[in-house]
Short mmCIF file of C-alpha atoms and ligand atoms in Angstrom, two decimals:
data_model
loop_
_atom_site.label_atom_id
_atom_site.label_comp_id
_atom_site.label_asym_id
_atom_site.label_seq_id
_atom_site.Cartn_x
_atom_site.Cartn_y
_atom_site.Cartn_z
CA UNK A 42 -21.21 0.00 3.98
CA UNK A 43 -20.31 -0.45 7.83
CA UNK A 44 -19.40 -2.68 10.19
CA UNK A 45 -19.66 -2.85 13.71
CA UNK A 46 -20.56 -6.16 14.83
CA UNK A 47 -19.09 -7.89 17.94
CA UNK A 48 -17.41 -10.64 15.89
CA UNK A 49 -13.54 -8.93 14.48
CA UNK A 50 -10.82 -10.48 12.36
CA UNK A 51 -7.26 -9.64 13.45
CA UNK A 52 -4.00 -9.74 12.20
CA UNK A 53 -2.00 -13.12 14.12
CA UNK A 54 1.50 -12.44 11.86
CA UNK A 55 3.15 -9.44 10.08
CA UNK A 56 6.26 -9.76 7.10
CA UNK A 57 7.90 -7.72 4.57
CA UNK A 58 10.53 -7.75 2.37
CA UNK A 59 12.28 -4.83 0.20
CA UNK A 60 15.45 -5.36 -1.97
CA UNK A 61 18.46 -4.89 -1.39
CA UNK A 62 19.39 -2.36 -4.02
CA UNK A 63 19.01 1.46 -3.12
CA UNK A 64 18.36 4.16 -5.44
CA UNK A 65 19.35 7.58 -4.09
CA UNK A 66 18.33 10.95 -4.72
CA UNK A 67 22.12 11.38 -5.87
CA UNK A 68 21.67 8.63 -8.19
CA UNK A 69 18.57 10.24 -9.57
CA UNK A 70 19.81 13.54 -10.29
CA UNK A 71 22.70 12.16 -12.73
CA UNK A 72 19.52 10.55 -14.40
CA UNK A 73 16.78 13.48 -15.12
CA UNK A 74 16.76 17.15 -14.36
CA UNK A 75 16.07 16.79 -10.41
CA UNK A 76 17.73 17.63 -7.19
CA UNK A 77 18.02 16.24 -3.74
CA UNK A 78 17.22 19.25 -2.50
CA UNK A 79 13.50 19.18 -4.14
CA UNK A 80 12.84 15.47 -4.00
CA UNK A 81 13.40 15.83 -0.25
CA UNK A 82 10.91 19.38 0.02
CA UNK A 83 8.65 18.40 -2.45
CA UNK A 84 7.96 14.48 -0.93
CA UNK A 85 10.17 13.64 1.71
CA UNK A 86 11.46 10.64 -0.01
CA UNK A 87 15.74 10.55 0.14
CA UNK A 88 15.94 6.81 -1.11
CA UNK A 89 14.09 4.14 -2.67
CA UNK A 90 14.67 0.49 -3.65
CA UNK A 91 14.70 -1.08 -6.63
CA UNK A 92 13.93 -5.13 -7.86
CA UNK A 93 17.07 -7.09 -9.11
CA UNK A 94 16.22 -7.62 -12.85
CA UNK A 95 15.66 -11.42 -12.06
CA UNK A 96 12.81 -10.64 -9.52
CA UNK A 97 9.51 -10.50 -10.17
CA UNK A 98 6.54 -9.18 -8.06
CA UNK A 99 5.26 -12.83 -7.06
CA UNK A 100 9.25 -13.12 -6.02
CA UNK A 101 8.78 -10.38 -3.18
CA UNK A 102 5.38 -11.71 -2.00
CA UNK A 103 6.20 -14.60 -1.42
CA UNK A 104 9.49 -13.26 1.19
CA UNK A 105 7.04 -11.22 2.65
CA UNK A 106 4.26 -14.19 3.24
CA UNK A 107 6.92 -16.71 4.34
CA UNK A 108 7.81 -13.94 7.15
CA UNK A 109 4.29 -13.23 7.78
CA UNK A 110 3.18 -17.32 8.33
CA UNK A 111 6.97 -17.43 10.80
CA UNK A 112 5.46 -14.35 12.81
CA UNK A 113 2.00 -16.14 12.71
CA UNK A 114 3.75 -19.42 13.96
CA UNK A 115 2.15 -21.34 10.80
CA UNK A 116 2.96 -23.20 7.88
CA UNK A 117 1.92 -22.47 4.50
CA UNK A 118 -0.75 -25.19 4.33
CA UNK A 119 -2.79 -23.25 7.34
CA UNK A 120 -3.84 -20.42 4.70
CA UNK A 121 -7.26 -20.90 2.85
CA UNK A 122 -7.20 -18.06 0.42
CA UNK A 123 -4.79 -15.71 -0.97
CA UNK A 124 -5.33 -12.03 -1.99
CA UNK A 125 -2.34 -10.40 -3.47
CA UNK A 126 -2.88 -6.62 -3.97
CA UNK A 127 -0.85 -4.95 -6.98
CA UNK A 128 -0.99 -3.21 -10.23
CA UNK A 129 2.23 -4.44 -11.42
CA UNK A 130 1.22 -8.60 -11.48
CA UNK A 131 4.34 -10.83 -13.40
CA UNK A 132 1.56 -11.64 -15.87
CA UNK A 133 -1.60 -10.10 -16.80
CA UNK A 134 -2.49 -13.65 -16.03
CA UNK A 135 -2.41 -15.98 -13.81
CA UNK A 136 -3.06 -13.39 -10.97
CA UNK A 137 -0.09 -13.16 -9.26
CA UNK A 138 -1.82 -14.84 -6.19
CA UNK A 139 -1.68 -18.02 -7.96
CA UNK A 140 2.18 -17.49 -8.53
CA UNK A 141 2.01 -17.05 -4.51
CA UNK A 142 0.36 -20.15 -3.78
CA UNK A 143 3.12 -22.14 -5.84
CA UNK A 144 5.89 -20.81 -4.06
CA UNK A 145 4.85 -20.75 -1.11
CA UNK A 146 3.41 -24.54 -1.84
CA UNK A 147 0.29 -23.75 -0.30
CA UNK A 148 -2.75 -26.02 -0.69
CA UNK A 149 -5.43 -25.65 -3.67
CA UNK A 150 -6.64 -22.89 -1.71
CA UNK A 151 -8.21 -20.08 -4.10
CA UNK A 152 -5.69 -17.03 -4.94
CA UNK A 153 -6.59 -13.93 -6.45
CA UNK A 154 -5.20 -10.45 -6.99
CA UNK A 155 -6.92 -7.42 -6.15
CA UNK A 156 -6.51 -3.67 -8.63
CA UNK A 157 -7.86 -1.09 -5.75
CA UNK A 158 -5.16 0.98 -6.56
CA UNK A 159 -2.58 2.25 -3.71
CA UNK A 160 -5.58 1.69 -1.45
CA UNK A 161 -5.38 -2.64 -2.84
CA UNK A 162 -3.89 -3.64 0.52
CA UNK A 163 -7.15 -1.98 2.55
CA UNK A 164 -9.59 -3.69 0.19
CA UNK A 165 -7.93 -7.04 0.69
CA UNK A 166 -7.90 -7.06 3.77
CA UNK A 167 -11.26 -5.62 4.45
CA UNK A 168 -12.45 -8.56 1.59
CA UNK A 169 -10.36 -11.10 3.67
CA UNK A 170 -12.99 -10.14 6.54
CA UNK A 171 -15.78 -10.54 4.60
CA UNK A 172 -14.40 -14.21 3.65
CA UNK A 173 -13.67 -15.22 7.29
CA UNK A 174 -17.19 -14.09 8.33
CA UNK A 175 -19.58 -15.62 5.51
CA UNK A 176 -17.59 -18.89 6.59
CA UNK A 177 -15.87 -18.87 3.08
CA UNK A 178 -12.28 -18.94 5.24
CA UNK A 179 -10.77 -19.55 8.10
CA UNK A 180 -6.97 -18.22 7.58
CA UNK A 181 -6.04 -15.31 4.48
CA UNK A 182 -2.99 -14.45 3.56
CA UNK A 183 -3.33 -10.58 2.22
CA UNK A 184 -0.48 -9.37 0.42
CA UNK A 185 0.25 -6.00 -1.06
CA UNK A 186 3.26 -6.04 -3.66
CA UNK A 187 4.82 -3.99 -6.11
CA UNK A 188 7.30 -3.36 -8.30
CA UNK A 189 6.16 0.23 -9.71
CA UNK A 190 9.77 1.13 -10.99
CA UNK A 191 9.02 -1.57 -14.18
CA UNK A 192 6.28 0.48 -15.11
CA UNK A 193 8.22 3.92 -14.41
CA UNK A 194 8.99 6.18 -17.11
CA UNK A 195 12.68 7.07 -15.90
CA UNK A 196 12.62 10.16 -17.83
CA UNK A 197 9.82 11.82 -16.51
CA UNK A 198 10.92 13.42 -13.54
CA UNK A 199 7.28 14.30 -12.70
CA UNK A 200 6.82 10.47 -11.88
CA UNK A 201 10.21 8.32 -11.55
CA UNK A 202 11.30 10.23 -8.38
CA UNK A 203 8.27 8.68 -6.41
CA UNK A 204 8.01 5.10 -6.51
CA UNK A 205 9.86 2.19 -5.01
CA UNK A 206 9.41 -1.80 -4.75
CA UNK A 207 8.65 -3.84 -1.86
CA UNK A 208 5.92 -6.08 -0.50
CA UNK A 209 4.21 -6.73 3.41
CA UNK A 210 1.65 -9.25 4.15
CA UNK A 211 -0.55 -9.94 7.05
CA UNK A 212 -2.56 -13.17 8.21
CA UNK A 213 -5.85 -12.70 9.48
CA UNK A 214 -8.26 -15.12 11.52
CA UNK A 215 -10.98 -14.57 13.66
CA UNK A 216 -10.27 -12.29 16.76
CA UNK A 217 -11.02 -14.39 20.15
CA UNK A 218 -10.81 -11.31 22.43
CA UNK A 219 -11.47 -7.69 21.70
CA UNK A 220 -8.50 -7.10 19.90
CA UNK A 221 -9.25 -6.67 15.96
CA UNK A 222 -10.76 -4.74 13.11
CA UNK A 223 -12.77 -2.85 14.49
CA UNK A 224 -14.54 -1.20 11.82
CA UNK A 225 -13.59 -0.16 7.93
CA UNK A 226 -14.85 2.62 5.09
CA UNK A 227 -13.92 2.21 1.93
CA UNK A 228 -14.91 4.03 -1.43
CA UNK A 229 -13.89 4.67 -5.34
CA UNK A 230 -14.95 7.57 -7.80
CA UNK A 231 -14.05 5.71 -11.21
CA UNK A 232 -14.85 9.11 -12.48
CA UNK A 233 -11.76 9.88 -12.27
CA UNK A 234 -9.54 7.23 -13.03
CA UNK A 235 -7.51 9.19 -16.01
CA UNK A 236 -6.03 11.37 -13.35
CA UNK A 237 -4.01 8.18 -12.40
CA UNK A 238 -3.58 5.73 -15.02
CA UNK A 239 -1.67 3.34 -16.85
CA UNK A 240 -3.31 4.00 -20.39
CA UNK A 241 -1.77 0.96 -22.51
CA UNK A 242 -1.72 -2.72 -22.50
CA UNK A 243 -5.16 -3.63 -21.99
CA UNK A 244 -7.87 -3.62 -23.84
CA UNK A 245 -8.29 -0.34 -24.42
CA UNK A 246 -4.86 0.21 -26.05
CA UNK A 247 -3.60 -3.27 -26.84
CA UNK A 248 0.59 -3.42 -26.58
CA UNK A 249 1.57 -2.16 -30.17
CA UNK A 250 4.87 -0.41 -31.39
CA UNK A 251 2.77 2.62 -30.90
CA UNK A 252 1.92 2.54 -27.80
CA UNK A 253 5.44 1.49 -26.48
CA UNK A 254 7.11 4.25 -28.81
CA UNK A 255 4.59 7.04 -26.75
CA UNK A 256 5.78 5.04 -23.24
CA UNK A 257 2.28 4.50 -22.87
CA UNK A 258 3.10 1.37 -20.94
CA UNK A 259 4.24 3.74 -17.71
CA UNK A 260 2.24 5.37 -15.09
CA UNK A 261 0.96 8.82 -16.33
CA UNK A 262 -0.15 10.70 -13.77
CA UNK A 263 -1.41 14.60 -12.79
CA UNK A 264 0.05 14.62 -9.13
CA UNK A 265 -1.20 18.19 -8.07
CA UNK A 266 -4.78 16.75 -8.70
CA UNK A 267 -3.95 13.52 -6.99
CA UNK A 268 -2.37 15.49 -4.14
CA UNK A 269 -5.34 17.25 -3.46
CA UNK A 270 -7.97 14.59 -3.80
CA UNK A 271 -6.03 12.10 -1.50
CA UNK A 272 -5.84 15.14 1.48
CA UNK A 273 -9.44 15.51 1.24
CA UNK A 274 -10.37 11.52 0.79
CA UNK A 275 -8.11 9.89 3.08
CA UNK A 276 -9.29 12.68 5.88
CA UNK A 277 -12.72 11.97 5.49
CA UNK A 278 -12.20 7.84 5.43
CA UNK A 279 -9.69 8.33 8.44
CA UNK A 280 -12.66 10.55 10.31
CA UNK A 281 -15.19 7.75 9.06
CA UNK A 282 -13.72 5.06 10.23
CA UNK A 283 -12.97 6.21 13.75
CA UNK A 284 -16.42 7.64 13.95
CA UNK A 285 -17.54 3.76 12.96
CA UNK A 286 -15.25 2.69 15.55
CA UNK A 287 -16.91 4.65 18.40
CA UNK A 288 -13.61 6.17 18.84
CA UNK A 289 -11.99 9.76 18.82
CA UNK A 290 -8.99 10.97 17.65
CA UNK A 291 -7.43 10.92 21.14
CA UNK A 292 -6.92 6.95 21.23
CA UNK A 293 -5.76 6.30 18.08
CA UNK A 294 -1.86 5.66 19.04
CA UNK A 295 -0.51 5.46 15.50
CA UNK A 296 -1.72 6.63 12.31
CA UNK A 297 -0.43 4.86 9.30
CA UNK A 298 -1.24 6.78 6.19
CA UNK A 299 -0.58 5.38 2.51
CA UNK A 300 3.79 6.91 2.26
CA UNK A 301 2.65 9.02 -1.58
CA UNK A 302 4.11 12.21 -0.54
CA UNK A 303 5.09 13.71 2.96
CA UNK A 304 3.24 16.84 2.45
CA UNK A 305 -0.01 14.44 1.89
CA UNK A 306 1.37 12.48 4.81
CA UNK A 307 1.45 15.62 7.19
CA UNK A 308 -1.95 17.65 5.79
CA UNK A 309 -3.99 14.52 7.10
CA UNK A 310 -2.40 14.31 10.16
CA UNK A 311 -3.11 17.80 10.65
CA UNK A 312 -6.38 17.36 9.30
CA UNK A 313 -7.29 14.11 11.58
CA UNK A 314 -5.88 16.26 14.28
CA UNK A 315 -3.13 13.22 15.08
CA UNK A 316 0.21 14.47 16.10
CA UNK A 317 2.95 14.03 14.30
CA UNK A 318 4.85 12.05 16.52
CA UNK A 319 2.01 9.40 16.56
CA UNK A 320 1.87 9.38 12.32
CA UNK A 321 4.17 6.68 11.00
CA UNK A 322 6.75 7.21 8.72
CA UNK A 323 9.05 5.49 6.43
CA UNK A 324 8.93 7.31 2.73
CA UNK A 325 11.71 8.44 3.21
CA UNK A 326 13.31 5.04 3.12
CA UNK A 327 10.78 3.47 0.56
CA UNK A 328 8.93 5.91 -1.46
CA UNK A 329 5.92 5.15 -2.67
CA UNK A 330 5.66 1.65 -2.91
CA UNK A 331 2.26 1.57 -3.24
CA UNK A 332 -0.34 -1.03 -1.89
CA UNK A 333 3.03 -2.26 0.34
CA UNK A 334 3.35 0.60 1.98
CA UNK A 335 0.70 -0.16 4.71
CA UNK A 336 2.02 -3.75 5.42
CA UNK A 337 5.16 -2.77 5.18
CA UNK A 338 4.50 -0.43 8.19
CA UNK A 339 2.53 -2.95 10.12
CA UNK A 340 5.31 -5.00 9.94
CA UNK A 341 8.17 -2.30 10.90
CA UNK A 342 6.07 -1.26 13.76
CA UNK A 343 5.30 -4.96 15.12
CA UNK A 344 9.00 -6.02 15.01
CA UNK A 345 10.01 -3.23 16.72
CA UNK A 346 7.43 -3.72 19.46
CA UNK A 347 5.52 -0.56 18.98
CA UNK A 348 2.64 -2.36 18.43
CA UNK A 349 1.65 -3.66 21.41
CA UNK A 350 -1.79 -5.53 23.28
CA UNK A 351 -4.43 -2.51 23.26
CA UNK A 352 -2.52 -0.08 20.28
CA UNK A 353 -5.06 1.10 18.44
CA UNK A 354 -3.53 2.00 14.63
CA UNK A 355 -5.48 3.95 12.10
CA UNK A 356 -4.71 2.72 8.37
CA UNK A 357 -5.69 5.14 5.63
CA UNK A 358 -4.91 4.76 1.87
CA UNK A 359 -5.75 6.39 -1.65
CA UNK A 360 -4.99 5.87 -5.10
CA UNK A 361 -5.63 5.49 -8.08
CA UNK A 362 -9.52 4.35 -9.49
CA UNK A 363 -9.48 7.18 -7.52
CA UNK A 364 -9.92 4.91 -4.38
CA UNK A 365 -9.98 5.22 -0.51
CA UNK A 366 -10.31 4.06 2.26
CA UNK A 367 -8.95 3.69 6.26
CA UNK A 368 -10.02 0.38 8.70
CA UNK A 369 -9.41 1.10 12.73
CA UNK A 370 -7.28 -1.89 14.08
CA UNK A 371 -7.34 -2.45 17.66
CA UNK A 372 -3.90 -4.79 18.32
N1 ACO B 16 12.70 17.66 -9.87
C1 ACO B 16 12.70 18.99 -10.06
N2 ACO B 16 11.59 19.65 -10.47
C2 ACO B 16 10.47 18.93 -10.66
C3 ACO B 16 10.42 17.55 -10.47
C4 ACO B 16 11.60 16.91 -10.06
N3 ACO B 16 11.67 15.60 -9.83
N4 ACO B 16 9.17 17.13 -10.74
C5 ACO B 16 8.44 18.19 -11.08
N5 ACO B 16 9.24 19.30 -11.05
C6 ACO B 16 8.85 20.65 -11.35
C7 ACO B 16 7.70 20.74 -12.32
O1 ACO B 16 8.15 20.60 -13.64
C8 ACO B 16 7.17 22.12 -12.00
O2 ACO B 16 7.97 23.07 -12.68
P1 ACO B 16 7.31 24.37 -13.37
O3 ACO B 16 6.68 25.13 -12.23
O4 ACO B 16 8.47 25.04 -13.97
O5 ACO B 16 6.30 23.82 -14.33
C9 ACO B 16 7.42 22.29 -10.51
O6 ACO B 16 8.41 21.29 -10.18
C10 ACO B 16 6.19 22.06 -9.67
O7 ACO B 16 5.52 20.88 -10.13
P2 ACO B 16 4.22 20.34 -9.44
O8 ACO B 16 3.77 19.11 -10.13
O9 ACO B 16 3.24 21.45 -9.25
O10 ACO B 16 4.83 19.95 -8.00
P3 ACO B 16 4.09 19.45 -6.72
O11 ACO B 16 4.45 20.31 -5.59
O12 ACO B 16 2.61 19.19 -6.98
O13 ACO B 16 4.76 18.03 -6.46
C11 ACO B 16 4.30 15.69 -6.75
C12 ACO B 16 4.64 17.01 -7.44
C13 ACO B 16 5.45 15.33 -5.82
C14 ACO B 16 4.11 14.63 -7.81
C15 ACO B 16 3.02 15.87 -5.91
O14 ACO B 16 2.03 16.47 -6.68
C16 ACO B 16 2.46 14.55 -5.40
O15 ACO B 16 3.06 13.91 -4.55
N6 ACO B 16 1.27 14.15 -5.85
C17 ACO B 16 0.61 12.97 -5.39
C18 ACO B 16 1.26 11.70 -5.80
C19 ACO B 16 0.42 10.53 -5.37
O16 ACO B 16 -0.21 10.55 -4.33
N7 ACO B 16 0.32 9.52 -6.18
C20 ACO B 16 -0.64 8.49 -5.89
C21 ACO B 16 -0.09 7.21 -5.66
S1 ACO B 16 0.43 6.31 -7.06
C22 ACO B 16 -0.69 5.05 -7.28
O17 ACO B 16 -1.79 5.06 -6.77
C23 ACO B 16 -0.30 3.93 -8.22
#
C-alpha cells in the first residue's frame, strides 16, 4: 500500500537510552574463537552494550520514552497508545507495552507490542500513522527495544559478535506544516522466516529440557543469506519510498539504514546512490540492536542538531519474517 495524502504525522520528541556496560571486541575474543581484527572487517562493529542482569527490556523503554515525552515537552498522560517494537518482550505476556504504560504511569491508554522483526520500529511507526489518521489517536508513543544478548548463544561466534541492547522512542502527532512522513513501503516474505529465527519457546517447540539442552532458545540464524536478502530488500524499499515521496536521491540529506552489518550498511548506500558521508552510522558503537537501532539514530542525530527544519532522512530496515521496509521523513 501507499500513501501520499496531504495530511502527515511527524515526530514532536526523540529519546534513547543504552547501558552503561560495554562489551568489546577484546572482551569477545577471550570468549569464542574471534578476533578484533574480523569483527571490525567483517561488520564494522568494535563495541556493544550489554543490560545489567536486573534490567529488563520494559526497563530501557521506558528511559528512552521518558526522554522522548522531555524532548516532546509532554507528560506521560498526553500519550494515547503505546507500540513497543521487540522480539525480546520481559514476558511472552503482558506485551511489554503494557509494562511501559505502568512505568511510565500513563493513562489506560491501549499498549501493544509489535514482532516485525529488525524492521518492528518502521511498522510501528507507520501503524502509529494509521492510528492518528482513522481518528483512533491523537499522541503514540513508538518504541523499539531490545535486549538481543539474553537470547544470544555466546558460543556461537557466527551470532554473539553482532548484537547489542538499547532502546529509542519517538512521539508522533499530526504534522501542522509540511514537515512529516511523507510517504512509507513496507513488506514481509514469511517464506522465509527459518533463515532468521528463534525456533523454541512457542508453540511450535514448547520450553522443554530439550529444547534448552540444543540452545534452541537463541537466535539461529544463516547470515550470508540474510546479508544478501537485506542488500536487495532494503534497496528496493529505500528506492520505493522516495519514488512515493516524489523525491530523488539528491535531497535525501541522511540515510539511516537498520546498523546489521557495515558491509550491508555501505552496499545500499551504494546501491541508493547516497554518499557515504550522508549515511548514518553508529554500529560501531551499538551493534545490532535491532528494532532500536533506527530510534536510536533519530535521536543521536536530533540532539546533536543535525536534524534540522527541512532535513529530509530516509529510514530503511530489514529483518527477520523476512521483513522490510523504509518511510521518507521530512523534519
Ligand atoms: N570470528 C571469526 N571467524 C568467524 C566469526 C567470528 N566471529 N564468525 C564467522 N566466522 C567464520 C566462519 O566460520 C567462516 O569460516 P569458514 O570459511 O572457515 O567456514 C568465515 O568466518 C566466513 O563466514 P561467513 O558467515 O561466510 O561470513 P560473512 O562474511 O557472511 O559474515 C555475518 C557473517 C557478519 C553474520 C554476515 O553474514 C552478516 O552480517 N549477515 C547479516 C546479519 C543480519 O543482517 N542479521 C539480521 C538482523 S537480526 C534480526 O533481525 C533479529
Amino acid at each position: 500500500m501507499t500513501k501520499k495524502t496531504d495530511r502527515k504525522i511527524k515526530i514532536t520528541g526523540t529519546g534513547m537510552y543504552v547501558p552503561d556496560k560495554i562489551l568489546t571486541n577484546a572482551d569477545l575474543e577471550k570468549m569464542v574463537d574471534t578476533s578484533d581484527e574480523w569483527i571490525v572487517t567483517r561488520t564494522g562493529i568494535r563495541e556493544r552494550r550489554i543490560a545489567a542482569k536486573d534490567q529488563a527490556t520494559s526497563d530501557l523503554g521506558i528511559i528512552a520514552a521518558r526522554r522522548a515525552l522531555r524532548s516532546a515537552r509532554l507528560e506521560p498522560q498526553d500519550i494515547d497508545v503505546i507500540i513497543v517494537a521487540t522480539h525480546t518482550p520481559d514476558h511472552y505476556f503482558p506485551a511489554t507495552a503494557c509494562l511501559v504504560q505502568a512505568g511510565l504511569k500513563a493513562g489506560l491508554v491501549p499498549a501493544f507490542d509489535v514482532i516485525g522483526g529488525c524492521t518492528g520500529f518502521l511498522y510501528g511507526l507507520i501503524l502509529a500513522e494509521g492510528l492518528i489518521f482513522s481518528g483512533a489517536a491523537k499522541r503514540a508513543l513508538v518504541i523499539g527495544a531490545e535486549m538481543l544478548t539474553r537470547i544470544t548463544n555466546w558460543e556461537d561466534r557466527n551470532t554473539c559478535v553482532l548484537f547489542g541492547d538499547g532502546a529509542g522512542a519517538v512521539v508522533v502527532e499530526e504534522s501542522k506544516d509540511d514537515s512529516g512522513m511523507l510517504s512509507h513501503f513496507w513488506q514481509a516474505d514469511g517464506n522465509l522466516g527459518p533463515l532468521l529465527i528463534m525456533p523454541a519457546g512457542g508453540s511450535k517447540l514448547p520450553a522443554c529440557h530439550d529444547t534448552v539442552a540444543k540452545r534452541q532458545h537463541t537466535l539461529h540464524m544463516k547470515g550470508n543469506e540474510v546479508f544478501k536478502h537485506a542488500v536487495k530488500r532494503m534497496t528496493e524499499a529505500g528506492d520505493e519510498a522516495m519514488k512515493r515521496a516524489g523525491i530523488k536521491k539528491d535531497a535525501v540529506d541522511w540515510l539511516i539504514p537498520h546498523q546489521a552489518n557495515m558491509r550491508i550498511i555501505e552496499a545500499t548506500g551504494e546501491r541508493l546512490g547516497i554518499p557515504r558521508e550522508r549515511v548514518y552510522v553508529n554500529i560501531h558503537r551499538y551493534g545490532n540492536v535491532s528494532v532500536a537501532c533506527i530510534p536510536i539514530a533519530l535521536d543521536e542525530l536530533n540532539q546533536s542538531g543535525q536534524l534540522k527544519k527541512g532535513t529530509v532522512a530516509l529510514l530503511d530496515a530489514f529483518g527477520a519474517g523476512f521483513t522490510w521496509a523504509a518511510v521518507v521523513l521530512r523534519w
